[in-house]
PDB file of C-alpha atoms in Angstrom:
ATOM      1  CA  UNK A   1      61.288  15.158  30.660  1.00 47.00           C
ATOM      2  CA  UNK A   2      57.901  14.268  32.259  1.00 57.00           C
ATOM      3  CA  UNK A   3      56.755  16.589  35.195  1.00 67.00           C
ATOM      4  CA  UNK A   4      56.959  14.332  38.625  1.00 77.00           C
ATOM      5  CA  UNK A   5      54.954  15.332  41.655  1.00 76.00           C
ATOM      6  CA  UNK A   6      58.072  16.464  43.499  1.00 88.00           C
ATOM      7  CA  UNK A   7      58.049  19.219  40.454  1.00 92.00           C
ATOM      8  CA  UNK A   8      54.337  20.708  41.193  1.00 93.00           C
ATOM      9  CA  UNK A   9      55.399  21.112  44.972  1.00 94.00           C
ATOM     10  CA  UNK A  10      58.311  22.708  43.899  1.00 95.00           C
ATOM     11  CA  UNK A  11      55.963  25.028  41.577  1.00 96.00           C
ATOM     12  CA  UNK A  12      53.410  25.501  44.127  1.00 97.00           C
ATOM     13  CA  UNK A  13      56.282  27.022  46.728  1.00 97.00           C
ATOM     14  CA  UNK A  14      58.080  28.976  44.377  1.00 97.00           C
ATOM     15  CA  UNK A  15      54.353  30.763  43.349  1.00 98.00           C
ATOM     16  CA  UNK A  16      53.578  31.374  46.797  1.00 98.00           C
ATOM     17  CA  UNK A  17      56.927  33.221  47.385  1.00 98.00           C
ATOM     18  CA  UNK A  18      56.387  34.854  43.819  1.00 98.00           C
ATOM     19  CA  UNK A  19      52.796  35.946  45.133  1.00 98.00           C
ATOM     20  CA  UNK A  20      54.842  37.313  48.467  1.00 98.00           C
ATOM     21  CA  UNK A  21      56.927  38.865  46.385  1.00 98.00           C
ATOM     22  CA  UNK A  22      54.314  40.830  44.109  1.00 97.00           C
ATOM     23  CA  UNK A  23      54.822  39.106  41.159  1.00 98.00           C
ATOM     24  CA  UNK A  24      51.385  37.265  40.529  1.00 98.00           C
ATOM     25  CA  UNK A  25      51.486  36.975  36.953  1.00 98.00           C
ATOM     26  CA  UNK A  26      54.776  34.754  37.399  1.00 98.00           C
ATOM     27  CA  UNK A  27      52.821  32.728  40.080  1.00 98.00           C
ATOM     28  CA  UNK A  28      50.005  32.317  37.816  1.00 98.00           C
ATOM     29  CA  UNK A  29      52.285  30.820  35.214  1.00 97.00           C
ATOM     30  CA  UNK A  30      53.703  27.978  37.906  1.00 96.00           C
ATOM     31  CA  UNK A  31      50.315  27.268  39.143  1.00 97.00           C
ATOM     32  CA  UNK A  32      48.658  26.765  35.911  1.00 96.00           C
ATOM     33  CA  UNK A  33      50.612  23.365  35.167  1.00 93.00           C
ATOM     34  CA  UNK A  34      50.522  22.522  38.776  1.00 96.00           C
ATOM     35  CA  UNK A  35      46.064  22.842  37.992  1.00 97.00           C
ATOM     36  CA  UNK A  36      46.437  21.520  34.656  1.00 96.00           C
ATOM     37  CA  UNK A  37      48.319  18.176  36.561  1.00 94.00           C
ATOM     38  CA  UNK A  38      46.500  18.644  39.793  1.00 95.00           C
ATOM     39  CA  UNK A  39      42.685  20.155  39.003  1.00 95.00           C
ATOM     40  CA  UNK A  40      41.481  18.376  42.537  1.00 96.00           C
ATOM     41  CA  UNK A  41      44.270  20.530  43.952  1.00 96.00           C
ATOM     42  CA  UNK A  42      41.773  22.786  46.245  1.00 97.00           C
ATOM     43  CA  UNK A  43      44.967  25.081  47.809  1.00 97.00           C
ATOM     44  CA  UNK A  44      46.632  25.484  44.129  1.00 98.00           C
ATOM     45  CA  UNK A  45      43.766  26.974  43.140  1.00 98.00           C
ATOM     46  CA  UNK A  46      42.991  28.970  46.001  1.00 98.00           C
ATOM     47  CA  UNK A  47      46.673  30.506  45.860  1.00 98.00           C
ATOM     48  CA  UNK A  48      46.284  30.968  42.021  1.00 98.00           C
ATOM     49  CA  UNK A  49      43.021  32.979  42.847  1.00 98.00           C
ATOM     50  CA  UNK A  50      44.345  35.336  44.990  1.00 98.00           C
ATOM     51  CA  UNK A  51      47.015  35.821  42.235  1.00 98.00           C
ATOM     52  CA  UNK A  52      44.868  36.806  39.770  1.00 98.00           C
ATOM     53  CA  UNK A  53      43.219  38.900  42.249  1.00 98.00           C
ATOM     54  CA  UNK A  54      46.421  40.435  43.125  1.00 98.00           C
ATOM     55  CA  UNK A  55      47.129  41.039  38.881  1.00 98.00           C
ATOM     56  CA  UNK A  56      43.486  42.910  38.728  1.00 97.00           C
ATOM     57  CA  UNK A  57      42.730  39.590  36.650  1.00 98.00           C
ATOM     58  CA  UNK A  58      38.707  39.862  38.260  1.00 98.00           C
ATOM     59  CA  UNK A  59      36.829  37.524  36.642  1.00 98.00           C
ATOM     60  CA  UNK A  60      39.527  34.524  36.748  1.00 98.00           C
ATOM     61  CA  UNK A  61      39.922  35.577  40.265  1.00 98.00           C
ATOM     62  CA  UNK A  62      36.546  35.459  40.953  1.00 98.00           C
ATOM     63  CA  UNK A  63      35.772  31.778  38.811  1.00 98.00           C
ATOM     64  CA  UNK A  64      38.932  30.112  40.860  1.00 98.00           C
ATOM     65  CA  UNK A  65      37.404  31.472  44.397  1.00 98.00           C
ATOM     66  CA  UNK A  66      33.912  30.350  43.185  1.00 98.00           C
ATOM     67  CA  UNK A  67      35.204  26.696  42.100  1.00 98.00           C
ATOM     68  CA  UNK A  68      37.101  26.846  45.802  1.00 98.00           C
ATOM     69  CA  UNK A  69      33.945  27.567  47.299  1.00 98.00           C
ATOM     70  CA  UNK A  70      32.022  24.782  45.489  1.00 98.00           C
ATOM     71  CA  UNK A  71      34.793  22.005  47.421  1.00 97.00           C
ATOM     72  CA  UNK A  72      35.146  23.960  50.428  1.00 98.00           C
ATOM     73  CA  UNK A  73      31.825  25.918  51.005  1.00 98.00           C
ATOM     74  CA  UNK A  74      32.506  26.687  55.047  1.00 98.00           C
ATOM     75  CA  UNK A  75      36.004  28.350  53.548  1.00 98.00           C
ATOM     76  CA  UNK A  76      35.961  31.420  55.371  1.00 98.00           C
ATOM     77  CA  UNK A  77      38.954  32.942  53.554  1.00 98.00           C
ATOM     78  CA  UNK A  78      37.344  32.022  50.115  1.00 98.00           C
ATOM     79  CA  UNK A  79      34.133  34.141  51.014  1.00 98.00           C
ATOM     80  CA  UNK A  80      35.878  37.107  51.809  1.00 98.00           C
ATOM     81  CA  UNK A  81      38.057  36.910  49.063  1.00 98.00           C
ATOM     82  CA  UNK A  82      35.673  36.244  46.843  1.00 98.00           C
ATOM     83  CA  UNK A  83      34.057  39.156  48.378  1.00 98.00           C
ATOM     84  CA  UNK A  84      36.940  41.552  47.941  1.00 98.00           C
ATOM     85  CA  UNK A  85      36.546  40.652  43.985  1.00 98.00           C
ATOM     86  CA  UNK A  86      33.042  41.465  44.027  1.00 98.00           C
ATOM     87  CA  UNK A  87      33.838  44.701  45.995  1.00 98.00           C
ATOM     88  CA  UNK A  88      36.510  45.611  43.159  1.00 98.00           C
ATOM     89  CA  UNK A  89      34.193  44.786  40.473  1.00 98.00           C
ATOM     90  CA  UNK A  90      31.445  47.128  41.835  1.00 98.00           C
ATOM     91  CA  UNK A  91      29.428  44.201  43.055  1.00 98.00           C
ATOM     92  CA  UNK A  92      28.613  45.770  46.684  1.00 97.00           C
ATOM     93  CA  UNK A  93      25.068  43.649  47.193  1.00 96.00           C
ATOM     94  CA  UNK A  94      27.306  40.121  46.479  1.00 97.00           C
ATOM     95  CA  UNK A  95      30.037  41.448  48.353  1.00 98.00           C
ATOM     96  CA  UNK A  96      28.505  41.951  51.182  1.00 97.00           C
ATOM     97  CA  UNK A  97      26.652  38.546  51.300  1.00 97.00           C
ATOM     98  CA  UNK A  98      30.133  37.081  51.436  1.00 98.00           C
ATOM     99  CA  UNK A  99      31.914  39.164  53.638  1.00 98.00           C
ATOM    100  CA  UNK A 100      28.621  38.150  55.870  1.00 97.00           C
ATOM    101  CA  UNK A 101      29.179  34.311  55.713  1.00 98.00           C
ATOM    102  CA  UNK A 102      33.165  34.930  55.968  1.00 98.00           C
ATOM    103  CA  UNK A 103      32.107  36.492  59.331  1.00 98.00           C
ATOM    104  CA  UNK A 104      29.647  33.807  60.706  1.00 97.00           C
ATOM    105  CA  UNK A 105      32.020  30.813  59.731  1.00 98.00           C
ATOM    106  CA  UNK A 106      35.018  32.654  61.570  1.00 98.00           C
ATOM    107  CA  UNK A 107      34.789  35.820  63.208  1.00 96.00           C
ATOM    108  CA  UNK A 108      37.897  37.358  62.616  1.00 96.00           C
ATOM    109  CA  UNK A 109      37.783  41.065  62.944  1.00 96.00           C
ATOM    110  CA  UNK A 110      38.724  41.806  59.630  1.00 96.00           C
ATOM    111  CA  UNK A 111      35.652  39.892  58.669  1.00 97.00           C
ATOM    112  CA  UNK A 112      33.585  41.291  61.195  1.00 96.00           C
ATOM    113  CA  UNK A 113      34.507  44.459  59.979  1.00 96.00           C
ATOM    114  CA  UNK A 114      33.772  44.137  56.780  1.00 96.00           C
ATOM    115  CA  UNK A 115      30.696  42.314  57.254  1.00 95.00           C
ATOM    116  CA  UNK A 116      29.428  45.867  58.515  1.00 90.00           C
ATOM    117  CA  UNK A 117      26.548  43.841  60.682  1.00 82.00           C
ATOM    118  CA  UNK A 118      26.066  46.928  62.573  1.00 71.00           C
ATOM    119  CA  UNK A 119      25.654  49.046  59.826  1.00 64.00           C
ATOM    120  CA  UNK A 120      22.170  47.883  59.241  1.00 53.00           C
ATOM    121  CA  UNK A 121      19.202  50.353  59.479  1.00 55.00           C
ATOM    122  CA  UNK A 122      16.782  49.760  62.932  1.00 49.00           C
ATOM    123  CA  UNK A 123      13.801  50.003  62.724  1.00 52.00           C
ATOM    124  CA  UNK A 124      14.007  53.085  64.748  1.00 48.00           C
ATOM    125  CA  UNK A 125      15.550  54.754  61.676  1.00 45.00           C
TER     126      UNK A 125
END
């Protein structure tokens, strides 16, 4: 029985309650034939990132976010995602250039935060 459209919505929902749930290798699985149908699909990939991010999978994390951030390049969540991935991968310098553009493109205090602007040497030091 082919797949219909109604069946990769239905995919894409149950993965993001599967992601909620703290199964991400289960949301993986839906999401990969909602991409393999879907590859334009911006948000699928985007939720399947942060699942791999939330399996430890880094470097598929990181590719998905980077793809993400190639459609959507003022996608503030993206950055600091991909950020967190770098940060986990003991990437600090790349990290931190993302957690800075997460922060100008939306200045949500978590971003601000971990953008650490004020953590920057003056030239006093």
């Amino acid at each position: 029985m082919p797949e219909s459209p109604e069946t990769h919505v239905i995919d894409y929902r149950a993965a993001e309650q599967l992601l909620a749930a703290r199964d991400p290798r289960g949301a993986v699985k839906l999401l990969d034939s909602v991409i393999a149908a879907h590859p334009e699909n911006t948000a699928a990939r985007l939720l399947r990132a942060r699942a791999f991010f939330a399996a430890a999978q880094l470097r598929p994390a990181e590719l998905e976010f980077e793809l993400v951030l190639e459609r959507e390049p003022d996608n503030a969540f993206a950055h600091f995602a991909l950020a967190r991935t770098y940060e986990r991968s003991g990437r600090p310098e790349q990290a931190k250039r993302h957690f800075r553009l997460a922060a100008a493109l939306d200045p949500k205090p978590e971003y601000m935060k971990a953008a650490q602007f004020d953590a920057e040497p003056s030239a006093d030091d």
